Amino acid sequence: MNTYDESIEVMVDNSVILRKEVKEKVEEISEADILVGIPSYNNAKTIGHVVRAVQAGLTKYFPDARSVLVNSDGGSTDGTMDVVRETTVDFESILLKHRVGRFYKIVTPYQGVPGKGSAFRTIFEIARELNVKACAVVDSDLRSITPEWIEL
């Protein structure tokens, strides 16, 4: 039995599947300077630290840039995506000047084979759609990541 899920939209030009709300968010953002992707799969215990480090690094080292953090999740069942959505940074404690650029966060399940590796294609498709100048991917269980990694 085939059912149609209206929350999923197939991009015909290259067969990457993006959820409807993600496609709408990408269209809302329109264009960005920097995108940092975090593929994940059952990393609820470690991903909060990674998100805080990435967000702090983007804010501290690229305050004027339009930056996007994309979490593409490969089917986690441990609340990983909720942790990403709820994780925030106290910007006042890390900034010498106030952020001028915009910061966006996109959290989406990857539609395909479960696992972290399969989530990369969604990250790169969003980067392409946003015409970013720079794209980096960091692992969701990096315990040693610091905001300085983003400057590199």
Tab-separated table of N, CA and C in Angstrom:
chain	number	residue	atom	x	y	z
A	1	MET	N	0.826	-1.175	0.000
A	1	MET	CA	0.000	0.000	0.000
A	1	MET	C	0.876	1.245	0.000
A	2	ASN	N	0.729	2.097	-0.974
A	2	ASN	CA	1.479	3.343	-1.047
A	2	ASN	C	0.681	4.468	-0.415
A	3	THR	N	1.341	5.225	0.434
A	3	THR	CA	0.709	6.412	1.004
A	3	THR	C	1.583	7.604	0.679
A	4	TYR	N	0.955	8.758	0.533
A	4	TYR	CA	1.687	9.970	0.207
A	4	TYR	C	1.791	10.837	1.443
A	5	ASP	N	2.971	11.198	1.809
A	5	ASP	CA	3.207	12.066	2.954
A	5	ASP	C	3.456	13.469	2.429
A	6	GLU	N	2.523	14.391	2.688
A	6	GLU	CA	2.639	15.750	2.168
A	6	GLU	C	3.795	16.525	2.780
A	7	SER	N	4.385	16.035	3.875
A	7	SER	CA	5.494	16.748	4.494
A	7	SER	C	6.810	16.492	3.769
A	8	ILE	N	6.789	15.599	2.778
A	8	ILE	CA	8.000	15.286	2.027
A	8	ILE	C	7.861	15.807	0.608
A	9	GLU	N	8.915	16.456	0.134
A	9	GLU	CA	8.902	16.979	-1.221
A	9	GLU	C	10.152	16.472	-1.934
A	10	VAL	N	10.006	15.917	-3.116
A	10	VAL	CA	11.144	15.421	-3.875
A	10	VAL	C	11.606	16.515	-4.824
A	11	MET	N	12.888	16.809	-4.782
A	11	MET	CA	13.452	17.784	-5.702
A	11	MET	C	13.874	17.015	-6.944
A	12	VAL	N	13.163	17.208	-8.019
A	12	VAL	CA	13.322	16.398	-9.216
A	12	VAL	C	14.695	16.552	-9.853
A	13	ASP	N	15.295	17.741	-9.768
A	13	ASP	CA	16.545	17.977	-10.479
A	13	ASP	C	17.688	17.078	-10.024
A	14	ASN	N	17.712	16.636	-8.771
A	14	ASN	CA	18.799	15.762	-8.348
A	14	ASN	C	18.366	14.696	-7.346
A	15	SER	N	17.081	14.463	-7.239
A	15	SER	CA	16.516	13.369	-6.451
A	15	SER	C	16.797	13.426	-4.954
A	16	VAL	N	17.170	14.583	-4.430
A	16	VAL	CA	17.346	14.715	-2.992
A	16	VAL	C	15.991	15.007	-2.375
A	17	ILE	N	15.682	14.291	-1.326
A	17	ILE	CA	14.390	14.468	-0.680
A	17	ILE	C	14.543	15.429	0.497
A	18	LEU	N	13.783	16.512	0.462
A	18	LEU	CA	13.732	17.446	1.579
A	18	LEU	C	12.299	17.519	2.078
A	19	ARG	N	12.140	17.608	3.376
A	19	ARG	CA	10.805	17.771	3.944
A	19	ARG	C	10.261	19.132	3.538
A	20	LYS	N	8.959	19.202	3.416
A	20	LYS	CA	8.309	20.432	2.972
A	20	LYS	C	8.687	21.619	3.856
A	21	GLU	N	8.686	21.436	5.183
A	21	GLU	CA	9.008	22.552	6.077
A	21	GLU	C	10.466	22.983	5.959
A	22	VAL	N	11.362	22.049	5.600
A	22	VAL	CA	12.768	22.392	5.386
A	22	VAL	C	12.907	23.203	4.107
A	23	LYS	N	12.246	22.760	3.060
A	23	LYS	CA	12.266	23.501	1.792
A	23	LYS	C	11.754	24.926	2.007
A	24	GLU	N	10.684	25.070	2.797
A	24	GLU	CA	10.139	26.401	3.084
A	24	GLU	C	11.127	27.241	3.884
A	25	LYS	N	11.818	26.642	4.850
A	25	LYS	CA	12.817	27.366	5.647
A	25	LYS	C	13.978	27.803	4.765
A	26	VAL	N	14.422	26.933	3.865
A	26	VAL	CA	15.499	27.276	2.937
A	26	VAL	C	15.075	28.447	2.056
A	27	GLU	N	13.847	28.420	1.579
A	27	GLU	CA	13.346	29.526	0.757
A	27	GLU	C	13.254	30.812	1.567
A	28	GLU	N	12.876	30.707	2.839
A	28	GLU	CA	12.801	31.877	3.716
A	28	GLU	C	14.189	32.486	3.932
A	29	ILE	N	15.179	31.643	4.180
A	29	ILE	CA	16.553	32.113	4.387
A	29	ILE	C	17.108	32.690	3.092
A	30	SER	N	16.802	32.047	1.988
A	30	SER	CA	17.171	32.478	0.640
A	30	SER	C	18.649	32.287	0.309
A	31	GLU	N	19.534	32.844	1.089
A	31	GLU	CA	20.966	32.754	0.809
A	31	GLU	C	21.728	32.889	2.120
A	32	ALA	N	22.869	32.222	2.215
A	32	ALA	CA	23.677	32.289	3.435
A	32	ALA	C	25.152	32.311	3.067
A	33	ASP	N	25.964	32.740	4.014
A	33	ASP	CA	27.411	32.785	3.802
A	33	ASP	C	28.088	31.488	4.245
A	34	ILE	N	27.699	30.998	5.410
A	34	ILE	CA	28.352	29.828	6.011
A	34	ILE	C	27.295	28.826	6.461
A	35	LEU	N	27.547	27.561	6.191
A	35	LEU	CA	26.686	26.493	6.684
A	35	LEU	C	27.559	25.466	7.388
A	36	VAL	N	27.166	25.096	8.584
A	36	VAL	CA	27.834	24.009	9.294
A	36	VAL	C	26.805	22.908	9.488
A	37	GLY	N	27.123	21.737	8.972
A	37	GLY	CA	26.229	20.597	9.075
A	37	GLY	C	26.663	19.653	10.180
A	38	ILE	N	25.678	19.090	10.855
A	38	ILE	CA	25.939	18.086	11.886
A	38	ILE	C	25.055	16.877	11.595
A	39	PRO	N	25.609	15.862	10.920
A	39	PRO	CA	24.829	14.638	10.727
A	39	PRO	C	24.756	13.900	12.063
A	40	SER	N	23.625	13.274	12.323
A	40	SER	CA	23.497	12.605	13.618
A	40	SER	C	22.694	11.314	13.507
A	41	TYR	N	22.936	10.459	14.483
A	41	TYR	CA	22.160	9.228	14.631
A	41	TYR	C	22.321	8.763	16.073
A	42	ASN	N	21.283	8.952	16.865
A	42	ASN	CA	21.278	8.573	18.280
A	42	ASN	C	22.452	9.173	19.055
A	43	ASN	N	22.581	10.502	18.976
A	43	ASN	CA	23.654	11.218	19.667
A	43	ASN	C	23.130	12.227	20.685
A	44	ALA	N	21.999	11.954	21.301
A	44	ALA	CA	21.391	12.907	22.238
A	44	ALA	C	22.327	13.288	23.386
A	45	LYS	N	23.182	12.378	23.803
A	45	LYS	CA	24.065	12.651	24.941
A	45	LYS	C	25.218	13.587	24.597
A	46	THR	N	25.592	13.682	23.334
A	46	THR	CA	26.779	14.464	22.971
A	46	THR	C	26.502	15.657	22.062
A	47	ILE	N	25.390	15.668	21.363
A	47	ILE	CA	25.182	16.673	20.324
A	47	ILE	C	24.954	18.083	20.873
A	48	GLY	N	24.437	18.209	22.082
A	48	GLY	CA	24.222	19.534	22.660
A	48	GLY	C	25.516	20.319	22.752
A	49	HIS	N	26.583	19.668	23.203
A	49	HIS	CA	27.898	20.313	23.292
A	49	HIS	C	28.382	20.755	21.917
A	50	VAL	N	28.195	19.911	20.922
A	50	VAL	CA	28.633	20.235	19.559
A	50	VAL	C	27.858	21.439	19.021
A	51	VAL	N	26.553	21.453	19.209
A	51	VAL	CA	25.722	22.568	18.735
A	51	VAL	C	26.147	23.873	19.403
A	52	ARG	N	26.378	23.846	20.721
A	52	ARG	CA	26.810	25.063	21.429
A	52	ARG	C	28.153	25.554	20.909
A	53	ALA	N	29.096	24.643	20.676
A	53	ALA	CA	30.417	25.036	20.180
A	53	ALA	C	30.325	25.643	18.787
A	54	VAL	N	29.540	25.029	17.905
A	54	VAL	CA	29.380	25.547	16.538
A	54	VAL	C	28.707	26.912	16.565
A	55	GLN	N	27.630	27.026	17.297
A	55	GLN	CA	26.898	28.289	17.357
A	55	GLN	C	27.769	29.390	17.970
A	56	ALA	N	28.509	29.079	19.018
A	56	ALA	CA	29.401	30.061	19.635
A	56	ALA	C	30.514	30.462	18.674
A	57	GLY	N	31.078	29.495	17.953
A	57	GLY	CA	32.138	29.793	16.989
A	57	GLY	C	31.661	30.670	15.849
A	58	LEU	N	30.488	30.369	15.317
A	58	LEU	CA	29.933	31.195	14.238
A	58	LEU	C	29.674	32.613	14.727
A	59	THR	N	29.165	32.732	15.927
A	59	THR	CA	28.849	34.045	16.484
A	59	THR	C	30.108	34.842	16.797
A	60	LYS	N	31.099	34.190	17.360
A	60	LYS	CA	32.326	34.876	17.767
A	60	LYS	C	33.217	35.246	16.583
A	61	TYR	N	33.401	34.328	15.648
A	61	TYR	CA	34.373	34.541	14.581
A	61	TYR	C	33.773	35.062	13.280
A	62	PHE	N	32.469	34.921	13.109
A	62	PHE	CA	31.805	35.396	11.891
A	62	PHE	C	30.517	36.143	12.245
A	63	PRO	N	30.627	37.195	13.064
A	63	PRO	CA	29.419	37.873	13.549
A	63	PRO	C	28.614	38.570	12.457
A	64	ASP	N	29.260	38.923	11.362
A	64	ASP	CA	28.561	39.633	10.288
A	64	ASP	C	27.980	38.695	9.234
A	65	ALA	N	28.287	37.421	9.333
A	65	ALA	CA	27.864	36.455	8.309
A	65	ALA	C	26.455	35.934	8.578
A	66	ARG	N	25.784	35.608	7.498
A	66	ARG	CA	24.504	34.885	7.595
A	66	ARG	C	24.875	33.409	7.696
A	67	SER	N	24.691	32.829	8.880
A	67	SER	CA	25.107	31.449	9.090
A	67	SER	C	23.938	30.529	9.388
A	68	VAL	N	24.140	29.283	8.985
A	68	VAL	CA	23.099	28.270	9.143
A	68	VAL	C	23.723	27.021	9.755
A	69	LEU	N	23.088	26.511	10.787
A	69	LEU	CA	23.458	25.226	11.355
A	69	LEU	C	22.391	24.236	10.906
A	70	VAL	N	22.822	23.152	10.264
A	70	VAL	CA	21.883	22.134	9.786
A	70	VAL	C	22.167	20.822	10.503
A	71	ASN	N	21.165	20.322	11.200
A	71	ASN	CA	21.240	18.981	11.764
A	71	ASN	C	20.406	18.077	10.878
A	72	SER	N	21.068	17.142	10.214
A	72	SER	CA	20.378	16.154	9.394
A	72	SER	C	20.484	14.827	10.128
A	73	ASP	N	19.358	14.363	10.627
A	73	ASP	CA	19.342	13.195	11.493
A	73	ASP	C	18.946	11.941	10.720
A	74	GLY	N	19.691	10.879	10.943
A	74	GLY	CA	19.483	9.633	10.215
A	74	GLY	C	18.518	8.660	10.861
A	75	GLY	N	17.544	9.139	11.618
A	75	GLY	CA	16.536	8.252	12.187
A	75	GLY	C	16.701	7.972	13.669
A	76	SER	N	17.233	8.909	14.417
A	76	SER	CA	17.450	8.722	15.857
A	76	SER	C	16.152	8.429	16.596
A	77	THR	N	16.282	7.607	17.621
A	77	THR	CA	15.136	7.286	18.475
A	77	THR	C	15.378	7.731	19.918
A	78	ASP	N	16.441	8.499	20.146
A	78	ASP	CA	16.813	8.888	21.513
A	78	ASP	C	16.599	10.372	21.813
A	79	GLY	N	15.896	11.085	20.946
A	79	GLY	CA	15.636	12.501	21.196
A	79	GLY	C	16.721	13.436	20.704
A	80	THR	N	17.603	12.965	19.850
A	80	THR	CA	18.696	13.789	19.333
A	80	THR	C	18.188	15.090	18.719
A	81	MET	N	17.179	15.013	17.869
A	81	MET	CA	16.681	16.220	17.194
A	81	MET	C	16.090	17.211	18.197
A	82	ASP	N	15.456	16.734	19.241
A	82	ASP	CA	14.920	17.625	20.277
A	82	ASP	C	16.046	18.368	20.985
A	83	VAL	N	17.143	17.670	21.266
A	83	VAL	CA	18.290	18.309	21.912
A	83	VAL	C	18.811	19.441	21.033
A	84	VAL	N	18.935	19.203	19.728
A	84	VAL	CA	19.428	20.239	18.816
A	84	VAL	C	18.485	21.439	18.818
A	85	ARG	N	17.196	21.189	18.715
A	85	ARG	CA	16.213	22.282	18.697
A	85	ARG	C	16.280	23.128	19.961
A	86	GLU	N	16.479	22.480	21.098
A	86	GLU	CA	16.412	23.161	22.389
A	86	GLU	C	17.734	23.772	22.838
A	87	THR	N	18.843	23.419	22.200
A	87	THR	CA	20.152	23.909	22.621
A	87	THR	C	20.355	25.343	22.161
A	88	THR	N	20.717	26.196	23.107
A	88	THR	CA	21.005	27.597	22.805
A	88	THR	C	22.317	27.994	23.464
A	89	VAL	N	22.802	29.171	23.094
A	89	VAL	CA	24.061	29.683	23.615
A	89	VAL	C	23.806	31.036	24.259
A	90	ASP	N	24.461	31.304	25.371
A	90	ASP	CA	24.417	32.622	25.998
A	90	ASP	C	25.418	33.509	25.266
A	91	PHE	N	24.946	34.201	24.233
A	91	PHE	CA	25.828	34.994	23.383
A	91	PHE	C	26.489	36.146	24.127
A	92	GLU	N	25.822	36.726	25.085
A	92	GLU	CA	26.371	37.884	25.793
A	92	GLU	C	27.677	37.541	26.501
A	93	SER	N	27.836	36.309	26.938
A	93	SER	CA	29.039	35.941	27.676
A	93	SER	C	30.233	35.646	26.769
A	94	ILE	N	30.011	35.530	25.459
A	94	ILE	CA	31.130	35.186	24.574
A	94	ILE	C	31.461	36.262	23.560
A	95	LEU	N	30.679	37.328	23.505
A	95	LEU	CA	30.869	38.307	22.447
A	95	LEU	C	31.491	39.599	22.938
A	96	LEU	N	32.369	40.143	22.108
A	96	LEU	CA	32.893	41.476	22.361
A	96	LEU	C	32.008	42.515	21.693
A	97	LYS	N	31.370	42.134	20.604
A	97	LYS	CA	30.412	43.017	19.939
A	97	LYS	C	29.162	42.203	19.635
A	98	HIS	N	28.076	42.893	19.440
A	98	HIS	CA	26.821	42.198	19.179
A	98	HIS	C	26.790	41.638	17.767
A	99	ARG	N	26.164	40.519	17.628
A	99	ARG	CA	26.039	39.861	16.332
A	99	ARG	C	25.222	40.720	15.388
A	100	VAL	N	25.732	40.891	14.165
A	100	VAL	CA	25.049	41.661	13.138
A	100	VAL	C	24.366	40.726	12.150
A	101	GLY	N	25.068	39.672	11.744
A	101	GLY	CA	24.508	38.720	10.787
A	101	GLY	C	23.395	37.895	11.411
A	102	ARG	N	22.713	37.146	10.585
A	102	ARG	CA	21.606	36.305	11.050
A	102	ARG	C	22.109	34.891	11.295
A	103	PHE	N	21.513	34.226	12.272
A	103	PHE	CA	21.823	32.830	12.545
A	103	PHE	C	20.537	32.028	12.424
A	104	TYR	N	20.600	30.940	11.670
A	104	TYR	CA	19.447	30.071	11.463
A	104	TYR	C	19.815	28.654	11.876
A	105	LYS	N	18.808	27.916	12.281
A	105	LYS	CA	19.005	26.510	12.628
A	105	LYS	C	17.942	25.701	11.890
A	106	ILE	N	18.383	24.673	11.172
A	106	ILE	CA	17.468	23.763	10.485
A	106	ILE	C	17.704	22.368	11.055
A	107	VAL	N	16.644	21.753	11.538
A	107	VAL	CA	16.720	20.401	12.083
A	107	VAL	C	15.764	19.542	11.275
A	108	THR	N	16.298	18.496	10.651
A	108	THR	CA	15.458	17.670	9.791
A	108	THR	C	15.879	16.211	9.838
A	109	PRO	N	14.920	15.315	9.802
A	109	PRO	CA	15.296	13.913	9.622
A	109	PRO	C	15.671	13.692	8.162
A	110	TYR	N	16.659	12.855	7.951
A	110	TYR	CA	17.025	12.483	6.592
A	110	TYR	C	16.057	11.405	6.141
A	111	GLN	N	15.550	11.523	4.941
A	111	GLN	CA	14.628	10.519	4.395
A	111	GLN	C	15.439	9.515	3.582
A	112	GLY	N	15.741	8.394	4.158
A	112	GLY	CA	16.517	7.388	3.449
A	112	GLY	C	17.027	6.339	4.416
A	113	VAL	N	18.130	5.712	4.080
A	113	VAL	CA	18.725	4.664	4.894
A	113	VAL	C	19.149	5.256	6.239
A	114	PRO	N	18.735	4.656	7.370
A	114	PRO	CA	19.119	5.181	8.676
A	114	PRO	C	20.630	5.174	8.871
A	115	GLY	N	21.131	6.164	9.582
A	115	GLY	CA	22.551	6.258	9.885
A	115	GLY	C	23.080	7.649	9.629
A	116	LYS	N	24.193	7.978	10.292
A	116	LYS	CA	24.785	9.305	10.153
A	116	LYS	C	25.265	9.586	8.741
A	117	GLY	N	25.911	8.632	8.129
A	117	GLY	CA	26.487	8.844	6.804
A	117	GLY	C	25.473	9.248	5.758
A	118	SER	N	24.289	8.703	5.839
A	118	SER	CA	23.261	9.001	4.846
A	118	SER	C	22.740	10.427	4.957
A	119	ALA	N	22.984	11.079	6.063
A	119	ALA	CA	22.487	12.440	6.279
A	119	ALA	C	23.316	13.497	5.548
A	120	PHE	N	24.501	13.160	5.088
A	120	PHE	CA	25.373	14.130	4.422
A	120	PHE	C	24.723	14.739	3.185
A	121	ARG	N	24.038	13.943	2.429
A	121	ARG	CA	23.466	14.444	1.177
A	121	ARG	C	22.465	15.572	1.428
A	122	THR	N	21.679	15.452	2.477
A	122	THR	CA	20.733	16.512	2.818
A	122	THR	C	21.478	17.794	3.179
A	123	ILE	N	22.538	17.683	3.968
A	123	ILE	CA	23.334	18.859	4.350
A	123	ILE	C	23.885	19.549	3.111
A	124	PHE	N	24.477	18.781	2.208
A	124	PHE	CA	25.080	19.381	1.017
A	124	PHE	C	24.034	19.958	0.074
A	125	GLU	N	22.861	19.351	0.015
A	125	GLU	CA	21.791	19.895	-0.821
A	125	GLU	C	21.311	21.236	-0.271
A	126	ILE	N	21.159	21.341	1.031
A	126	ILE	CA	20.749	22.614	1.626
A	126	ILE	C	21.830	23.669	1.389
A	127	ALA	N	23.095	23.293	1.515
A	127	ALA	CA	24.195	24.232	1.238
A	127	ALA	C	24.136	24.722	-0.206
A	128	ARG	N	23.857	23.819	-1.129
A	128	ARG	CA	23.757	24.197	-2.543
A	128	ARG	C	22.583	25.140	-2.771
A	129	GLU	N	21.444	24.803	-2.179
A	129	GLU	CA	20.247	25.633	-2.339
A	129	GLU	C	20.458	27.045	-1.790
A	130	LEU	N	21.234	27.164	-0.712
A	130	LEU	CA	21.480	28.465	-0.089
A	130	LEU	C	22.667	29.199	-0.700
A	131	ASN	N	23.341	28.558	-1.662
A	131	ASN	CA	24.469	29.181	-2.348
A	131	ASN	C	25.521	29.692	-1.356
A	132	VAL	N	25.867	28.845	-0.381
A	132	VAL	CA	26.804	29.263	0.657
A	132	VAL	C	28.212	29.429	0.102
A	133	LYS	N	28.988	30.281	0.766
A	133	LYS	CA	30.381	30.495	0.385
A	133	LYS	C	31.299	29.471	1.046
A	134	ALA	N	30.868	28.950	2.194
A	134	ALA	CA	31.660	27.957	2.920
A	134	ALA	C	30.727	26.959	3.596
A	135	CYS	N	31.151	25.697	3.569
A	135	CYS	CA	30.359	24.634	4.194
A	135	CYS	C	31.321	23.709	4.936
A	136	ALA	N	30.985	23.408	6.172
A	136	ALA	CA	31.776	22.475	6.969
A	136	ALA	C	30.824	21.472	7.597
A	137	VAL	N	31.339	20.294	7.887
A	137	VAL	CA	30.557	19.259	8.560
A	137	VAL	C	31.363	18.802	9.771
A	138	VAL	N	30.696	18.739	10.919
A	138	VAL	CA	31.348	18.244	12.131
A	138	VAL	C	30.541	17.070	12.670
A	139	ASP	N	31.233	16.171	13.340
A	139	ASP	CA	30.570	14.981	13.867
A	139	ASP	C	29.759	15.326	15.110
A	140	SER	N	28.694	14.607	15.313
A	140	SER	CA	27.763	14.898	16.400
A	140	SER	C	28.214	14.361	17.756
A	141	ASP	N	29.304	13.629	17.786
A	141	ASP	CA	29.778	13.137	19.083
A	141	ASP	C	31.204	13.589	19.396
A	142	LEU	N	31.588	14.742	18.840
A	142	LEU	CA	32.911	15.313	19.103
A	142	LEU	C	32.939	15.918	20.505
A	143	ARG	N	33.606	15.277	21.397
A	143	ARG	CA	33.691	15.810	22.760
A	143	ARG	C	34.759	16.896	22.864
A	144	SER	N	35.698	16.927	21.928
A	144	SER	CA	36.807	17.880	21.997
A	144	SER	C	36.564	19.166	21.211
A	145	ILE	N	35.436	19.298	20.521
A	145	ILE	CA	35.193	20.483	19.703
A	145	ILE	C	35.082	21.732	20.584
A	146	THR	N	35.658	22.826	20.076
A	146	THR	CA	35.562	24.128	20.741
A	146	THR	C	35.119	25.151	19.701
A	147	PRO	N	34.660	26.323	20.133
A	147	PRO	CA	34.260	27.356	19.168
A	147	PRO	C	35.389	27.732	18.203
A	148	GLU	N	36.628	27.588	18.636
A	148	GLU	CA	37.774	27.939	17.792
A	148	GLU	C	37.872	27.064	16.548
A	149	TRP	N	37.328	25.867	16.585
A	149	TRP	CA	37.345	24.997	15.407
A	149	TRP	C	36.649	25.664	14.235
A	150	ILE	N	35.628	26.453	14.499
A	150	ILE	CA	34.862	27.086	13.430
A	150	ILE	C	35.699	28.145	12.729
A	151	GLU	N	36.593	28.803	13.453
A	151	GLU	CA	37.458	29.816	12.846
A	151	GLU	C	38.402	29.189	11.831
A	152	LEU	N	38.832	27.966	12.091
A	152	LEU	CA	39.775	27.296	11.200
A	152	LEU	C	39.145	27.049	9.859
